[in-house]
PDB file of C-alpha atoms in Angstrom:
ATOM      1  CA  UNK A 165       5.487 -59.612  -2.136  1.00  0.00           C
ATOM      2  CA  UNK A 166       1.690 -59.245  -0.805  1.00  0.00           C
ATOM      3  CA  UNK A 167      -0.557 -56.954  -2.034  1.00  0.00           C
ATOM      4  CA  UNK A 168      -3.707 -56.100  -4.353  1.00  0.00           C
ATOM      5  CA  UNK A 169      -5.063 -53.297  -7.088  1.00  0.00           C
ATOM      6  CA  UNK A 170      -7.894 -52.154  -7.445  1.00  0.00           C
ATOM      7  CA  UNK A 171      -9.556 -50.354 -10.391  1.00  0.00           C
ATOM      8  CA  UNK A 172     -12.432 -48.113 -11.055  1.00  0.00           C
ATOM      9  CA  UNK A 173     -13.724 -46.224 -13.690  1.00  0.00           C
ATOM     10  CA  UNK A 174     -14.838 -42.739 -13.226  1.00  0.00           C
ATOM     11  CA  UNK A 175     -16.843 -40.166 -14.635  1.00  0.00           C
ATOM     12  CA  UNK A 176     -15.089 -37.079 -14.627  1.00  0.00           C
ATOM     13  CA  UNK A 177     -11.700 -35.685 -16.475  1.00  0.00           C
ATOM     14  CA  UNK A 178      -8.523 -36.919 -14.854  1.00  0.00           C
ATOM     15  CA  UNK A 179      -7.535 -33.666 -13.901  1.00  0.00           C
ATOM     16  CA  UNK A 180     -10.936 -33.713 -11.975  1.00  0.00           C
ATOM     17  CA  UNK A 181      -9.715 -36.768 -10.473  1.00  0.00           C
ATOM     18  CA  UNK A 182      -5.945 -35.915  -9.657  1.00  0.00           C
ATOM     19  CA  UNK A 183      -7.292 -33.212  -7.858  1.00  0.00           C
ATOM     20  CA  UNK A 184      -9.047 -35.344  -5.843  1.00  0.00           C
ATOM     21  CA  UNK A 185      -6.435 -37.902  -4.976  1.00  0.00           C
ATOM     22  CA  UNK A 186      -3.865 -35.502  -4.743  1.00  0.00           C
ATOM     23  CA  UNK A 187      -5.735 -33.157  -2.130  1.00  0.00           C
ATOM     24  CA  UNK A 188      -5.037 -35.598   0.386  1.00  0.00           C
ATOM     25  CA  UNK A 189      -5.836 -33.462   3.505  1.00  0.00           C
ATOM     26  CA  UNK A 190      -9.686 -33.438   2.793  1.00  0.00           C
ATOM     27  CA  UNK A 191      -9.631 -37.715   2.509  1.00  0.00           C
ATOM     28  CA  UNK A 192     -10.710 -37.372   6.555  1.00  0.00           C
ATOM     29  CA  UNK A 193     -14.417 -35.539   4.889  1.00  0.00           C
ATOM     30  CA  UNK A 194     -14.210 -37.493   1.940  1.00  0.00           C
ATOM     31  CA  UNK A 195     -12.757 -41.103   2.848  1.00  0.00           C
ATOM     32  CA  UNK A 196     -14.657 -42.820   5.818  1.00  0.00           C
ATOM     33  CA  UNK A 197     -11.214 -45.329   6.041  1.00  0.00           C
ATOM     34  CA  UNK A 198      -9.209 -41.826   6.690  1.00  0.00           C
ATOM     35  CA  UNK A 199      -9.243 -40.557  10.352  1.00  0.00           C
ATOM     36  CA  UNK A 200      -6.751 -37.825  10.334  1.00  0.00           C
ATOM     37  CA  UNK A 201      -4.339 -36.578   8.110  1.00  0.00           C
ATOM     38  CA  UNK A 202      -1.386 -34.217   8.656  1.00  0.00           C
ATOM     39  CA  UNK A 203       0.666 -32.863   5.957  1.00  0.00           C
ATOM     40  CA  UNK A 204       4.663 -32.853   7.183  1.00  0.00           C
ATOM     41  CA  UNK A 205       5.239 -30.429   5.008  1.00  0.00           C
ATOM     42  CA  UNK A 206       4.291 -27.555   2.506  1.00  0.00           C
ATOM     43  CA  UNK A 207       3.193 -27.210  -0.653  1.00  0.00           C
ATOM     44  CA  UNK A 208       1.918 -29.788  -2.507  1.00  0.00           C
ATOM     45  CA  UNK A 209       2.696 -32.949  -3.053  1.00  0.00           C
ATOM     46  CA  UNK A 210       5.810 -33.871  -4.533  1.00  0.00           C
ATOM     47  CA  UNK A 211       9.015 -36.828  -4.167  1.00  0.00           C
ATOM     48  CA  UNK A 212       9.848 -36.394  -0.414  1.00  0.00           C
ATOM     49  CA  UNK A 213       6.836 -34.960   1.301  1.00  0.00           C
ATOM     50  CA  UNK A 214       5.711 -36.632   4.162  1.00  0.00           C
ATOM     51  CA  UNK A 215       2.069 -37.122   5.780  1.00  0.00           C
ATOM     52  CA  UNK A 216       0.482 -38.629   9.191  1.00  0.00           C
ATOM     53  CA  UNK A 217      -2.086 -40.684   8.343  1.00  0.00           C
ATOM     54  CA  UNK A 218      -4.507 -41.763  10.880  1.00  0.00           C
ATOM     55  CA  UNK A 219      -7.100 -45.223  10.078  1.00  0.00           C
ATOM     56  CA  UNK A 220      -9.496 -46.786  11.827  1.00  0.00           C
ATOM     57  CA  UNK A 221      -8.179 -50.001  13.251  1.00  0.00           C
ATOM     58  CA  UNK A 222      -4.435 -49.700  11.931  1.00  0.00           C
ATOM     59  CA  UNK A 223      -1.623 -47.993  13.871  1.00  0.00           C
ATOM     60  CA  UNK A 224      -1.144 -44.277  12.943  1.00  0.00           C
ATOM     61  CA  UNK A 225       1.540 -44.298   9.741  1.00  0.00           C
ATOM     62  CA  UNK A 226       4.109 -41.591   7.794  1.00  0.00           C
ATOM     63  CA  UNK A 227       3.960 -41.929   4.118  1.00  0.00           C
ATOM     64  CA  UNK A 228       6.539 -40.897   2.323  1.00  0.00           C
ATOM     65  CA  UNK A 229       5.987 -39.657  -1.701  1.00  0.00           C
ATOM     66  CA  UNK A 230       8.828 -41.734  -3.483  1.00  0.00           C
ATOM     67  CA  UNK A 231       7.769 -41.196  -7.110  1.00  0.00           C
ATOM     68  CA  UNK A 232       5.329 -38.770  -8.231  1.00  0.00           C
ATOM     69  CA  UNK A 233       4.185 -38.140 -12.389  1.00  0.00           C
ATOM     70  CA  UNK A 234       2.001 -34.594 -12.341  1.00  0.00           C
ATOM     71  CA  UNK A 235      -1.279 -35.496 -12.733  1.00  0.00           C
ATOM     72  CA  UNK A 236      -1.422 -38.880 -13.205  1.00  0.00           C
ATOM     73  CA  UNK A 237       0.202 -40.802 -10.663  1.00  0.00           C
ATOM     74  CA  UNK A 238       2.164 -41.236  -7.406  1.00  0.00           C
ATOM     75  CA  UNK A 239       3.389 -43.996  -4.921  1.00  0.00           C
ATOM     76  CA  UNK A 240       4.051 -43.495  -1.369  1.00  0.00           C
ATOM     77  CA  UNK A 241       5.392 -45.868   1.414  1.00  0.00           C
ATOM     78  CA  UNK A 242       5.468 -46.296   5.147  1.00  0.00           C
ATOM     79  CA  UNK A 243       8.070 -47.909   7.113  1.00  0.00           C
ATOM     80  CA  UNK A 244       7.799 -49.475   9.936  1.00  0.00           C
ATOM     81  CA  UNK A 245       9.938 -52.173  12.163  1.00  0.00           C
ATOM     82  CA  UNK A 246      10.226 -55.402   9.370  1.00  0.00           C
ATOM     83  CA  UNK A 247       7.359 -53.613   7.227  1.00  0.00           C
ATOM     84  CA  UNK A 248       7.322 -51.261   4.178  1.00  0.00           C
ATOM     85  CA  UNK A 249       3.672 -50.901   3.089  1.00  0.00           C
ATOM     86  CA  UNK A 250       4.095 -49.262  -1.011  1.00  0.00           C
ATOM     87  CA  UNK A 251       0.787 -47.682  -1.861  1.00  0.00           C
ATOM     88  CA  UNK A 252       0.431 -46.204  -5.684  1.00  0.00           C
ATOM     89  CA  UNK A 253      -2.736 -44.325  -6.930  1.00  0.00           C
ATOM     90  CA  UNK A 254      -2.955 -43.653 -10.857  1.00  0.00           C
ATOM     91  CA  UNK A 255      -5.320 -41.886 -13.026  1.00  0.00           C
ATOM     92  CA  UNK A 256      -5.535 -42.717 -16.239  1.00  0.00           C
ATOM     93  CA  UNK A 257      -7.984 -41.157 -19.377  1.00  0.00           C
ATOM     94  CA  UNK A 258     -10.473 -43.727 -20.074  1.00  0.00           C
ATOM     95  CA  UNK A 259     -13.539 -43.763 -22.690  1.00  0.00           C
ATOM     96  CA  UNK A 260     -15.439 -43.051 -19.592  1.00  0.00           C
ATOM     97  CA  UNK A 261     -13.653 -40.431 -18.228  1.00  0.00           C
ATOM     98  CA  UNK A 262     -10.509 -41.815 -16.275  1.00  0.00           C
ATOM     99  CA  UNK A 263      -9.883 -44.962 -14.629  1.00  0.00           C
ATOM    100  CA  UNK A 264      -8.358 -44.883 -10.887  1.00  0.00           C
ATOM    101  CA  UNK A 265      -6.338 -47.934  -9.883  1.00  0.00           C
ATOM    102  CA  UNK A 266      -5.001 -48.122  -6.134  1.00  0.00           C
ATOM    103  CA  UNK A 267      -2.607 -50.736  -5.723  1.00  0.00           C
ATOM    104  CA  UNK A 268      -0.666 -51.632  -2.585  1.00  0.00           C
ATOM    105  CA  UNK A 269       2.311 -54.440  -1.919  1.00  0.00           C
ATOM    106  CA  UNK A 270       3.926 -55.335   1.480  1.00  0.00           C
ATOM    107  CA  UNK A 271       7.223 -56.335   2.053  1.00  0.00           C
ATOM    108  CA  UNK A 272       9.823 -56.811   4.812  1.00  0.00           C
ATOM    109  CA  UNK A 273      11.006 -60.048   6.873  1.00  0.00           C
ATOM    110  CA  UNK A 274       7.852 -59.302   8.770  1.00  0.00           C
ATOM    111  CA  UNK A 275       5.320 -58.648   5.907  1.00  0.00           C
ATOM    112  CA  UNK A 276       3.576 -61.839   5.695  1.00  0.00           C
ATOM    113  CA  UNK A 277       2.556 -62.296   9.087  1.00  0.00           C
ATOM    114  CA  UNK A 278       1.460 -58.615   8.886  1.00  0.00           C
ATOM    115  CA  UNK A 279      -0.681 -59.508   5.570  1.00  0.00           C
ATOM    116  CA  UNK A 280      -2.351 -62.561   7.204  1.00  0.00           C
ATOM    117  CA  UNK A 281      -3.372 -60.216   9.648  1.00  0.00           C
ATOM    118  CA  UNK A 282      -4.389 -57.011   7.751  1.00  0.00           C
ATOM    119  CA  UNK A 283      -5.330 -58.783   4.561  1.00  0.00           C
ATOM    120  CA  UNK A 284      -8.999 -58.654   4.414  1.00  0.00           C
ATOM    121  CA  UNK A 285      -9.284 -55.378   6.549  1.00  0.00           C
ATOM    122  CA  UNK A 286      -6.649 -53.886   3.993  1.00  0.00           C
ATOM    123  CA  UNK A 287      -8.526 -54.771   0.710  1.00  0.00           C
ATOM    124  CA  UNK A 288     -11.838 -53.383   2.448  1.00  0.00           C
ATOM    125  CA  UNK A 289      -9.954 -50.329   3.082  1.00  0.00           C
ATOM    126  CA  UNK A 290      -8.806 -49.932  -0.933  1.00  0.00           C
ATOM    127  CA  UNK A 291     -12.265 -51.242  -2.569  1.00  0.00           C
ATOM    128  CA  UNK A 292     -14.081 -47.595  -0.192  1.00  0.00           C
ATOM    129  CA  UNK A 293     -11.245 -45.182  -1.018  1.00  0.00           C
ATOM    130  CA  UNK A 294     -12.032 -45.406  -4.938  1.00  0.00           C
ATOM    131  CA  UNK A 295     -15.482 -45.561  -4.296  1.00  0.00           C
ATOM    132  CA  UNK A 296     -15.168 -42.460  -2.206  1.00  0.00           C
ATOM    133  CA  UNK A 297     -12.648 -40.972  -4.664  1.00  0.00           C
ATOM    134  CA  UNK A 298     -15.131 -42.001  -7.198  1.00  0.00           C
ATOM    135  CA  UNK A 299     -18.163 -39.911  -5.677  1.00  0.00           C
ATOM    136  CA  UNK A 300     -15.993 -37.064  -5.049  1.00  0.00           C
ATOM    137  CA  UNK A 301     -14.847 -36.539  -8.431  1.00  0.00           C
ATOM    138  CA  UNK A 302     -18.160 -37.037 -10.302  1.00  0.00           C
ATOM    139  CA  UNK A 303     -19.577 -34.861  -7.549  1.00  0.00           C
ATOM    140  CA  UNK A 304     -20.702 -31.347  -9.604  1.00  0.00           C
ATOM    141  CA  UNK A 305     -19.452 -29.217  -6.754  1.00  0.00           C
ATOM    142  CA  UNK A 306     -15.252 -29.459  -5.052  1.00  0.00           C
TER     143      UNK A 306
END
């Protein structure tokens, strides 16, 4: 399987930061990789739940929540013809607050032509959502 992590360490609580991650219908204002997102259903978050998520230069995609641990983690995937695309985000405590790691893996009798193509854009992608997930969290204000 293709894919990549990436970690960062973050100054705030990990509550501060599940919040963050979690609240995934403000990523557009926070996340400058996130167009649009639209939650599928209500409430929030949990195994099952289903959001339209809209990226600059990648086809519009439903994730799917497939395992979720309150506060600390959760993985979602989206499907689509000879693709499933597994993204997990987990907060951990850390001497410095919490660390964030975003990992994603691609798989499918189509996934490796679909890495070679969406490698480098993909790993851009990652490396300025826990940036921006970063700033957010050690921001003083929600």
């Amino acid at each position: 399987m293709a894919g990549l992590q990436h970690t960062v360490a973050i100054a705030a609580l990990p509550a501060r930061v599940w919040a963050v991650v979690v609240d995934v219908e403000r990523w557009p204002e926070r996340i400058p990789t996130v167009d649009s997102v639209e939650r599928l259903d209500a409430g929030p978050l949990a195994v099952g739940s289903r959001t339209r998520l809209q990226q600059p230069r990648l086809p519009t995609a439903v994730w799917t929540v497939t395992e979720l641990a309150e506060g600390s983690s959760y993985t979602w995937q989206s499907k689509s013809p000879g693709v499933t695309v597994t993204a997990a985000h987990v907060v951990e405590p850390h001497p410095d607050g919490s660390r964030l790691t975003l990992a994603l893996t691609v798989s499918g009798p189509l996934s490796g032509i679909g890495w070679l193509m969406t490698r480098s854009l993909t790993k851009q992608y990652v490396e300025t959502e826990a940036a921006s997930i970063k700033k957010a969290a050690e921001a003083s204000t929600t």
